[in-house]
PDB file of C-alpha atoms in Angstrom:
ATOM      1  CA  ASP S  62     -12.439 -47.463 -64.043  1.00 67.00           C
ATOM      2  CA  GLN S  63     -10.381 -45.858 -61.098  1.00 78.00           C
ATOM      3  CA  GLN S  64     -12.556 -46.835 -57.986  1.00 91.00           C
ATOM      4  CA  VAL S  65      -9.302 -45.449 -55.544  1.00 94.00           C
ATOM      5  CA  LYS S  66      -7.849 -42.404 -56.352  1.00 95.00           C
ATOM      6  CA  GLN S  67      -5.205 -40.548 -55.073  1.00 96.00           C
ATOM      7  CA  ASN S  68      -4.790 -37.263 -56.322  1.00 92.00           C
ATOM      8  CA  SER S  69      -1.291 -36.618 -54.881  1.00 95.00           C
ATOM      9  CA  PRO S  70       1.584 -38.031 -56.733  1.00 94.00           C
ATOM     10  CA  SER S  71       3.801 -36.613 -53.617  1.00 96.00           C
ATOM     11  CA  LEU S  72       4.320 -34.999 -50.762  1.00 97.00           C
ATOM     12  CA  SER S  73       7.023 -33.185 -48.674  1.00 98.00           C
ATOM     13  CA  VAL S  74       6.664 -32.408 -44.858  1.00 98.00           C
ATOM     14  CA  GLN S  75       9.363 -31.255 -42.941  1.00 98.00           C
ATOM     15  CA  GLU S  76      10.324 -33.655 -39.806  1.00 98.00           C
ATOM     16  CA  GLY S  77       7.977 -32.909 -36.687  1.00 97.00           C
ATOM     17  CA  ARG S  78       4.892 -31.652 -38.884  1.00 98.00           C
ATOM     18  CA  ILE S  79       1.974 -33.624 -40.042  1.00 98.00           C
ATOM     19  CA  SER S  80       1.490 -35.275 -43.080  1.00 98.00           C
ATOM     20  CA  ILE S  81      -1.654 -35.564 -44.641  1.00 98.00           C
ATOM     21  CA  LEU S  82      -2.133 -37.960 -47.667  1.00 98.00           C
ATOM     22  CA  ASN S  83      -5.356 -37.763 -49.232  1.00 98.00           C
ATOM     23  CA  CYS S  84      -7.492 -40.435 -50.795  1.00 98.00           C
ATOM     24  CA  ASP S  85     -11.277 -40.876 -52.982  1.00 97.00           C
ATOM     25  CA  TYR S  86     -13.462 -43.497 -53.628  1.00 96.00           C
ATOM     26  CA  THR S  87     -16.025 -43.796 -56.321  1.00 94.00           C
ATOM     27  CA  ASN S  88     -18.014 -47.221 -54.964  1.00 90.00           C
ATOM     28  CA  SER S  89     -20.298 -46.272 -52.113  1.00 88.00           C
ATOM     29  CA  MET S  90     -20.579 -50.244 -51.465  1.00 86.00           C
ATOM     30  CA  PHE S  91     -16.828 -50.259 -49.852  1.00 89.00           C
ATOM     31  CA  ASP S  92     -17.302 -51.416 -46.362  1.00 86.00           C
ATOM     32  CA  TYR S  93     -13.294 -51.115 -45.498  1.00 91.00           C
ATOM     33  CA  PHE S  94     -10.383 -48.925 -46.088  1.00 94.00           C
ATOM     34  CA  LEU S  95      -6.819 -49.982 -45.453  1.00 95.00           C
ATOM     35  CA  TRP S  96      -3.270 -48.030 -45.857  1.00 97.00           C
ATOM     36  CA  TYR S  97      -0.390 -50.067 -46.886  1.00 97.00           C
ATOM     37  CA  LYS S  98       3.429 -48.407 -47.015  1.00 97.00           C
ATOM     38  CA  LYS S  99       5.763 -49.067 -49.759  1.00 95.00           C
ATOM     39  CA  TYR S 100      10.020 -48.964 -49.464  1.00 94.00           C
ATOM     40  CA  PRO S 101      11.359 -49.365 -52.907  1.00 89.00           C
ATOM     41  CA  ALA S 102      12.057 -53.075 -53.552  1.00 87.00           C
ATOM     42  CA  GLU S 103      10.485 -53.882 -51.177  1.00 91.00           C
ATOM     43  CA  GLY S 104       6.805 -55.394 -50.632  1.00 93.00           C
ATOM     44  CA  PRO S 105       4.142 -53.155 -48.986  1.00 94.00           C
ATOM     45  CA  THR S 106       3.607 -53.726 -45.219  1.00 95.00           C
ATOM     46  CA  PHE S 107       0.129 -52.833 -43.796  1.00 94.00           C
ATOM     47  CA  LEU S 108      -0.248 -49.563 -41.774  1.00 96.00           C
ATOM     48  CA  ILE S 109      -3.323 -49.070 -40.405  1.00 96.00           C
ATOM     49  CA  SER S 110      -7.164 -49.677 -41.659  1.00 94.00           C
ATOM     50  CA  ILE S 111     -10.518 -48.345 -41.060  1.00 95.00           C
ATOM     51  CA  SER S 112     -14.450 -50.051 -41.282  1.00 92.00           C
ATOM     52  CA  SER S 113     -17.160 -47.972 -42.839  1.00 91.00           C
ATOM     53  CA  ILE S 114     -19.048 -48.040 -39.581  1.00 92.00           C
ATOM     54  CA  LYS S 115     -16.710 -45.710 -38.290  1.00 95.00           C
ATOM     55  CA  ASP S 116     -14.905 -42.705 -38.548  1.00 96.00           C
ATOM     56  CA  LYS S 117     -11.685 -42.586 -37.253  1.00 97.00           C
ATOM     57  CA  ASN S 118      -9.491 -44.876 -36.471  1.00 97.00           C
ATOM     58  CA  GLU S 119      -5.888 -44.205 -34.468  1.00 97.00           C
ATOM     59  CA  ASP S 120      -2.979 -46.276 -33.785  1.00 96.00           C
ATOM     60  CA  GLY S 121       0.248 -44.593 -32.408  1.00 97.00           C
ATOM     61  CA  ARG S 122       1.530 -41.454 -34.559  1.00 98.00           C
ATOM     62  CA  PHE S 123      -1.001 -42.464 -37.586  1.00 98.00           C
ATOM     63  CA  THR S 124      -4.865 -41.301 -37.885  1.00 98.00           C
ATOM     64  CA  VAL S 125      -7.247 -42.669 -40.936  1.00 98.00           C
ATOM     65  CA  PHE S 126     -10.097 -40.493 -40.927  1.00 98.00           C
ATOM     66  CA  LEU S 127     -12.849 -41.359 -43.596  1.00 97.00           C
ATOM     67  CA  ASN S 128     -16.057 -39.443 -44.310  1.00 97.00           C
ATOM     68  CA  LYS S 129     -18.671 -41.488 -46.124  1.00 95.00           C
ATOM     69  CA  SER S 130     -20.604 -38.940 -47.334  1.00 95.00           C
ATOM     70  CA  ALA S 131     -17.691 -37.452 -49.418  1.00 96.00           C
ATOM     71  CA  LYS S 132     -16.287 -40.496 -50.306  1.00 96.00           C
ATOM     72  CA  HIS S 133     -12.910 -39.422 -49.022  1.00 97.00           C
ATOM     73  CA  LEU S 134     -10.448 -40.644 -46.737  1.00 97.00           C
ATOM     74  CA  SER S 135      -7.183 -39.624 -45.197  1.00 98.00           C
ATOM     75  CA  LEU S 136      -3.794 -40.440 -43.698  1.00 98.00           C
ATOM     76  CA  HIS S 137      -2.852 -37.936 -40.706  1.00 98.00           C
ATOM     77  CA  ILE S 138       1.014 -38.948 -39.177  1.00 98.00           C
ATOM     78  CA  VAL S 139       2.208 -36.526 -36.816  1.00 98.00           C
ATOM     79  CA  PRO S 140       4.410 -36.164 -35.873  1.00 98.00           C
ATOM     80  CA  SER S 141       6.128 -37.040 -39.441  1.00 98.00           C
ATOM     81  CA  GLN S 142       9.791 -38.922 -38.921  1.00 97.00           C
ATOM     82  CA  PRO S 143      12.145 -39.311 -41.636  1.00 96.00           C
ATOM     83  CA  GLY S 144      12.092 -43.101 -41.522  1.00 96.00           C
ATOM     84  CA  ASP S 145       7.905 -42.643 -43.030  1.00 97.00           C
ATOM     85  CA  SER S 146       9.138 -41.868 -46.694  1.00 98.00           C
ATOM     86  CA  ALA S 147       7.746 -44.031 -48.783  1.00 97.00           C
ATOM     87  CA  VAL S 148       5.293 -44.881 -51.006  1.00 96.00           C
ATOM     88  CA  TYR S 149       2.139 -45.187 -49.447  1.00 97.00           C
ATOM     89  CA  PHE S 150      -1.265 -47.041 -50.811  1.00 96.00           C
ATOM     90  CA  CYS S 151      -4.945 -46.434 -49.688  1.00 96.00           C
ATOM     91  CA  ALA S 152      -7.233 -49.509 -51.092  1.00 95.00           C
ATOM     92  CA  ALA S 153     -10.544 -51.285 -50.844  1.00 93.00           C
ATOM     93  CA  PRO S 154     -12.297 -54.890 -50.979  1.00 89.00           C
ATOM     94  CA  ARG S 155     -13.317 -54.348 -54.438  1.00 86.00           C
ATOM     95  CA  GLY S 156     -16.409 -55.854 -53.940  1.00 80.00           C
ATOM     96  CA  GLY S 157     -17.004 -54.894 -50.581  1.00 70.00           C
ATOM     97  CA  GLY S 158     -16.363 -57.795 -47.347  1.00 68.00           C
ATOM     98  CA  ASN S 159     -14.300 -60.277 -48.396  1.00 72.00           C
ATOM     99  CA  THR S 160     -12.700 -59.746 -51.807  1.00 83.00           C
ATOM    100  CA  PRO S 161      -9.582 -58.630 -53.640  1.00 88.00           C
ATOM    101  CA  LEU S 162      -8.284 -55.291 -53.217  1.00 91.00           C
ATOM    102  CA  VAL S 163      -8.470 -52.523 -55.914  1.00 92.00           C
ATOM    103  CA  PHE S 164      -5.637 -49.904 -55.011  1.00 94.00           C
ATOM    104  CA  GLY S 165      -4.852 -46.388 -55.877  1.00 95.00           C
ATOM    105  CA  LYS S 166      -1.398 -45.332 -56.946  1.00 94.00           C
ATOM    106  CA  GLY S 167      -0.304 -44.090 -54.638  1.00 95.00           C
ATOM    107  CA  THR S 168       2.050 -41.585 -52.923  1.00 96.00           C
ATOM    108  CA  ARG S 169       5.270 -40.849 -52.693  1.00 96.00           C
ATOM    109  CA  LEU S 170       5.640 -38.692 -49.162  1.00 98.00           C
ATOM    110  CA  SER S 171       9.318 -37.116 -48.283  1.00 98.00           C
ATOM    111  CA  VAL S 172       9.949 -36.506 -44.908  1.00 98.00           C
ATOM    112  CA  ILE S 173      12.766 -33.829 -44.963  1.00 96.00           C
ATOM    113  CA  ALA S 174      15.305 -33.614 -41.511  1.00 91.00           C
TER     114      ALA S 174
ATOM    115  CA  ASP G  41       9.005 -66.737 -38.234  1.00 64.00           C
ATOM    116  CA  GLY G  42       6.087 -66.759 -40.552  1.00 70.00           C
ATOM    117  CA  GLY G  43       6.097 -64.814 -43.981  1.00 92.00           C
ATOM    118  CA  ILE G  44       5.922 -65.101 -47.679  1.00 95.00           C
ATOM    119  CA  THR G  45       8.945 -65.699 -49.749  1.00 95.00           C
ATOM    120  CA  GLN G  46       9.524 -64.822 -53.353  1.00 96.00           C
ATOM    121  CA  SER G  47      11.855 -65.950 -55.704  1.00 89.00           C
ATOM    122  CA  PRO G  48      14.136 -64.979 -56.739  1.00 90.00           C
ATOM    123  CA  LYS G  49      14.651 -61.241 -55.895  1.00 92.00           C
ATOM    124  CA  TYR G  50      15.890 -60.534 -59.610  1.00 94.00           C
ATOM    125  CA  LEU G  51      15.321 -62.341 -62.629  1.00 93.00           C
ATOM    126  CA  PHE G  52      16.347 -61.596 -66.146  1.00 93.00           C
ATOM    127  CA  ARG G  53      14.534 -63.319 -69.187  1.00 90.00           C
ATOM    128  CA  LYS G  54      14.880 -62.973 -72.912  1.00 90.00           C
ATOM    129  CA  GLU G  55      11.798 -61.924 -75.038  1.00 89.00           C
ATOM    130  CA  GLY G  56      10.262 -64.975 -76.185  1.00 88.00           C
ATOM    131  CA  GLN G  57      10.274 -66.721 -73.108  1.00 91.00           C
ATOM    132  CA  ASN G  58       8.529 -68.617 -70.220  1.00 93.00           C
ATOM    133  CA  VAL G  59       9.578 -67.936 -66.860  1.00 94.00           C
ATOM    134  CA  THR G  60       7.753 -68.546 -63.258  1.00 95.00           C
ATOM    135  CA  LEU G  61       8.021 -66.668 -60.499  1.00 96.00           C
ATOM    136  CA  SER G  62       7.677 -68.945 -56.954  1.00 96.00           C
ATOM    137  CA  CYS G  63       5.850 -67.640 -54.040  1.00 97.00           C
ATOM    138  CA  GLU G  64       5.431 -69.820 -50.872  1.00 97.00           C
ATOM    139  CA  GLN G  65       3.787 -68.769 -47.583  1.00 97.00           C
ATOM    140  CA  ASN G  66       3.506 -70.752 -43.616  1.00 96.00           C
ATOM    141  CA  LEU G  67       0.903 -68.158 -42.559  1.00 94.00           C
ATOM    142  CA  ASN G  68      -1.926 -71.239 -42.908  1.00 93.00           C
ATOM    143  CA  HIS G  69      -3.961 -68.629 -45.128  1.00 92.00           C
ATOM    144  CA  ASP G  70      -6.395 -69.402 -47.559  1.00 92.00           C
ATOM    145  CA  ALA G  71      -6.068 -66.981 -50.112  1.00 93.00           C
ATOM    146  CA  MET G  72      -2.981 -65.686 -51.810  1.00 95.00           C
ATOM    147  CA  TYR G  73      -2.843 -62.859 -54.711  1.00 95.00           C
ATOM    148  CA  TRP G  74      -0.084 -61.666 -57.457  1.00 97.00           C
ATOM    149  CA  TYR G  75      -0.344 -57.907 -58.241  1.00 96.00           C
ATOM    150  CA  ARG G  76       2.307 -56.199 -60.754  1.00 96.00           C
ATOM    151  CA  GLN G  77       3.356 -52.803 -60.156  1.00 94.00           C
ATOM    152  CA  ASP G  78       5.326 -50.066 -62.593  1.00 91.00           C
ATOM    153  CA  PRO G  79       6.714 -47.353 -61.897  1.00 84.00           C
ATOM    154  CA  GLY G  80       3.975 -44.132 -61.486  1.00 80.00           C
ATOM    155  CA  GLN G  81       1.129 -47.320 -61.480  1.00 82.00           C
ATOM    156  CA  GLY G  82      -0.855 -48.646 -58.232  1.00 86.00           C
ATOM    157  CA  LEU G  83      -0.549 -52.203 -57.578  1.00 93.00           C
ATOM    158  CA  ARG G  84      -2.592 -54.386 -60.486  1.00 94.00           C
ATOM    159  CA  LEU G  85      -4.067 -57.686 -59.529  1.00 95.00           C
ATOM    160  CA  ILE G  86      -3.318 -60.421 -61.742  1.00 97.00           C
ATOM    161  CA  TYR G  87      -4.897 -63.569 -60.580  1.00 97.00           C
ATOM    162  CA  TYR G  88      -5.566 -64.456 -57.647  1.00 95.00           C
ATOM    163  CA  SER G  89      -7.045 -68.131 -55.113  1.00 95.00           C
ATOM    164  CA  GLN G  90      -8.828 -67.603 -52.679  1.00 91.00           C
ATOM    165  CA  ILE G  91      -8.588 -71.989 -52.176  1.00 92.00           C
ATOM    166  CA  VAL G  92      -6.426 -74.471 -53.060  1.00 94.00           C
ATOM    167  CA  ASN G  93      -7.286 -75.978 -56.651  1.00 95.00           C
ATOM    168  CA  ASP G  94      -9.323 -72.731 -57.394  1.00 94.00           C
ATOM    169  CA  PHE G  95      -8.071 -69.381 -58.837  1.00 96.00           C
ATOM    170  CA  GLN G  96      -9.871 -66.434 -61.193  1.00 95.00           C
ATOM    171  CA  LYS G  97      -8.327 -64.055 -63.354  1.00 96.00           C
ATOM    172  CA  GLY G  98      -7.683 -60.187 -62.363  1.00 95.00           C
ATOM    173  CA  ASP G  99      -7.296 -57.140 -63.739  1.00 93.00           C
ATOM    174  CA  ILE G 100      -4.840 -57.731 -66.060  1.00 95.00           C
ATOM    175  CA  ALA G 101      -4.146 -61.893 -66.414  1.00 96.00           C
ATOM    176  CA  GLU G 102      -3.751 -61.741 -70.436  1.00 96.00           C
ATOM    177  CA  GLY G 103      -0.082 -63.468 -70.712  1.00 96.00           C
ATOM    178  CA  TYR G 104      -0.284 -64.823 -67.397  1.00 97.00           C
ATOM    179  CA  SER G 105      -0.445 -67.883 -65.539  1.00 97.00           C
ATOM    180  CA  VAL G 106      -1.253 -69.761 -62.166  1.00 98.00           C
ATOM    181  CA  SER G 107      -1.512 -72.642 -60.267  1.00 97.00           C
ATOM    182  CA  ARG G 108      -2.323 -73.756 -56.466  1.00 97.00           C
ATOM    183  CA  GLU G 109      -1.649 -77.455 -56.100  1.00 97.00           C
ATOM    184  CA  LYS G 110      -0.913 -76.359 -52.190  1.00 96.00           C
ATOM    185  CA  LYS G 111      -2.323 -74.105 -49.908  1.00 96.00           C
ATOM    186  CA  GLU G 112       1.100 -72.806 -49.466  1.00 97.00           C
ATOM    187  CA  SER G 113       2.030 -72.088 -52.660  1.00 98.00           C
ATOM    188  CA  PHE G 114       1.657 -70.536 -55.806  1.00 98.00           C
ATOM    189  CA  PRO G 115       3.368 -69.970 -58.957  1.00 97.00           C
ATOM    190  CA  LEU G 116       2.882 -67.525 -61.398  1.00 97.00           C
ATOM    191  CA  THR G 117       4.022 -67.850 -64.712  1.00 97.00           C
ATOM    192  CA  VAL G 118       4.821 -64.799 -67.136  1.00 95.00           C
ATOM    193  CA  THR G 119       4.729 -66.571 -70.493  1.00 93.00           C
ATOM    194  CA  SER G 120       6.540 -64.802 -73.950  1.00 88.00           C
ATOM    195  CA  ALA G 121       1.879 -63.919 -74.438  1.00 86.00           C
ATOM    196  CA  GLN G 122       2.645 -60.968 -72.312  1.00 88.00           C
ATOM    197  CA  LYS G 123       3.675 -58.072 -74.064  1.00 88.00           C
ATOM    198  CA  ASN G 124       5.380 -55.601 -71.247  1.00 90.00           C
ATOM    199  CA  PRO G 125       6.215 -58.981 -68.737  1.00 92.00           C
ATOM    200  CA  THR G 126       9.165 -56.169 -67.293  1.00 94.00           C
ATOM    201  CA  ALA G 127       8.186 -54.815 -64.011  1.00 95.00           C
ATOM    202  CA  PHE G 128       8.129 -55.327 -60.434  1.00 95.00           C
ATOM    203  CA  TYR G 129       6.124 -58.380 -59.212  1.00 97.00           C
ATOM    204  CA  LEU G 130       4.244 -59.065 -55.783  1.00 96.00           C
ATOM    205  CA  CYS G 131       2.340 -61.821 -54.267  1.00 97.00           C
ATOM    206  CA  ALA G 132       0.286 -61.651 -51.229  1.00 95.00           C
ATOM    207  CA  SER G 133      -1.691 -63.808 -48.973  1.00 94.00           C
ATOM    208  CA  SER G 134      -4.374 -63.101 -46.759  1.00 91.00           C
ATOM    209  CA  THR G 135      -6.343 -65.453 -44.212  1.00 87.00           C
ATOM    210  CA  GLY G 136      -9.737 -65.150 -46.590  1.00 76.00           C
ATOM    211  CA  GLY G 137     -12.007 -65.592 -43.411  1.00 71.00           C
ATOM    212  CA  PRO G 138     -14.923 -64.077 -42.303  1.00 66.00           C
ATOM    213  CA  GLY G 139     -14.650 -60.474 -40.921  1.00 67.00           C
ATOM    214  CA  LEU G 140     -13.065 -57.481 -42.269  1.00 68.00           C
ATOM    215  CA  ALA G 141      -9.493 -58.720 -41.051  1.00 71.00           C
ATOM    216  CA  GLY G 142      -9.942 -61.296 -43.569  1.00 73.00           C
ATOM    217  CA  ASN G 143      -9.239 -58.457 -45.977  1.00 78.00           C
ATOM    218  CA  GLU G 144      -5.644 -57.715 -44.891  1.00 87.00           C
ATOM    219  CA  GLN G 145      -3.022 -59.092 -47.116  1.00 91.00           C
ATOM    220  CA  PHE G 146       0.750 -59.705 -45.995  1.00 93.00           C
ATOM    221  CA  PHE G 147       2.883 -59.043 -49.287  1.00 95.00           C
ATOM    222  CA  GLY G 148       6.111 -60.496 -50.005  1.00 96.00           C
ATOM    223  CA  PRO G 149       9.463 -58.740 -51.138  1.00 95.00           C
ATOM    224  CA  GLY G 150       8.588 -58.613 -54.140  1.00 95.00           C
ATOM    225  CA  THR G 151      10.656 -59.865 -57.331  1.00 96.00           C
ATOM    226  CA  ARG G 152      11.903 -57.576 -60.452  1.00 95.00           C
ATOM    227  CA  LEU G 153      11.340 -59.295 -63.909  1.00 95.00           C
ATOM    228  CA  THR G 154      13.452 -57.917 -66.635  1.00 94.00           C
ATOM    229  CA  VAL G 155      13.134 -58.664 -70.273  1.00 91.00           C
ATOM    230  CA  LEU G 156      16.107 -58.367 -72.081  1.00 87.00           C
TER     231      LEU G 156
END
């Protein structure tokens, strides 16, 4: 049973435009969400997170929005740059609190110059 | 510099052989994790350890074993019982401490294992 779903395997965006990556979850007990960025043959790197008590968190070009009623979160990248081309994973602590993360399958973002 | 190291970067194994993947961290983190990534798949949890001398099975532990004798080290052994061992293996650590920031995991560079 996939508790964190990223339904778009890939996304292509022109440089300078907005990239929107989506993530849905099924477990209403999730209290924290994280986004990771991964380049090929490298480990993921932490990008941004959001607590379930917030509906928005912003860090430079990256903003994560959380809609608890819809069990949906999205990562916005504005403006998109070629270096943003990577696979993005959405994750959440599987048991809430401080428990191992469960990851979505990822979305491959390609930013075209 | 603090971080997580995994060795080797690439590993080849003959079918039927056991192989051990190394993971070391100098971040003073209590919790450590092993994940496996296959093409088109997310990261799947193999084993995790929240404290020295203790570890728990993750979602796909069959055919794998681990040990946690030291805080800094969490080696993963891929045994001959693992039916599809060819994959990219990632080690991670986190503080495991209180508060939501304790969930943030830091990843190593990964080891690509190929079974010949």
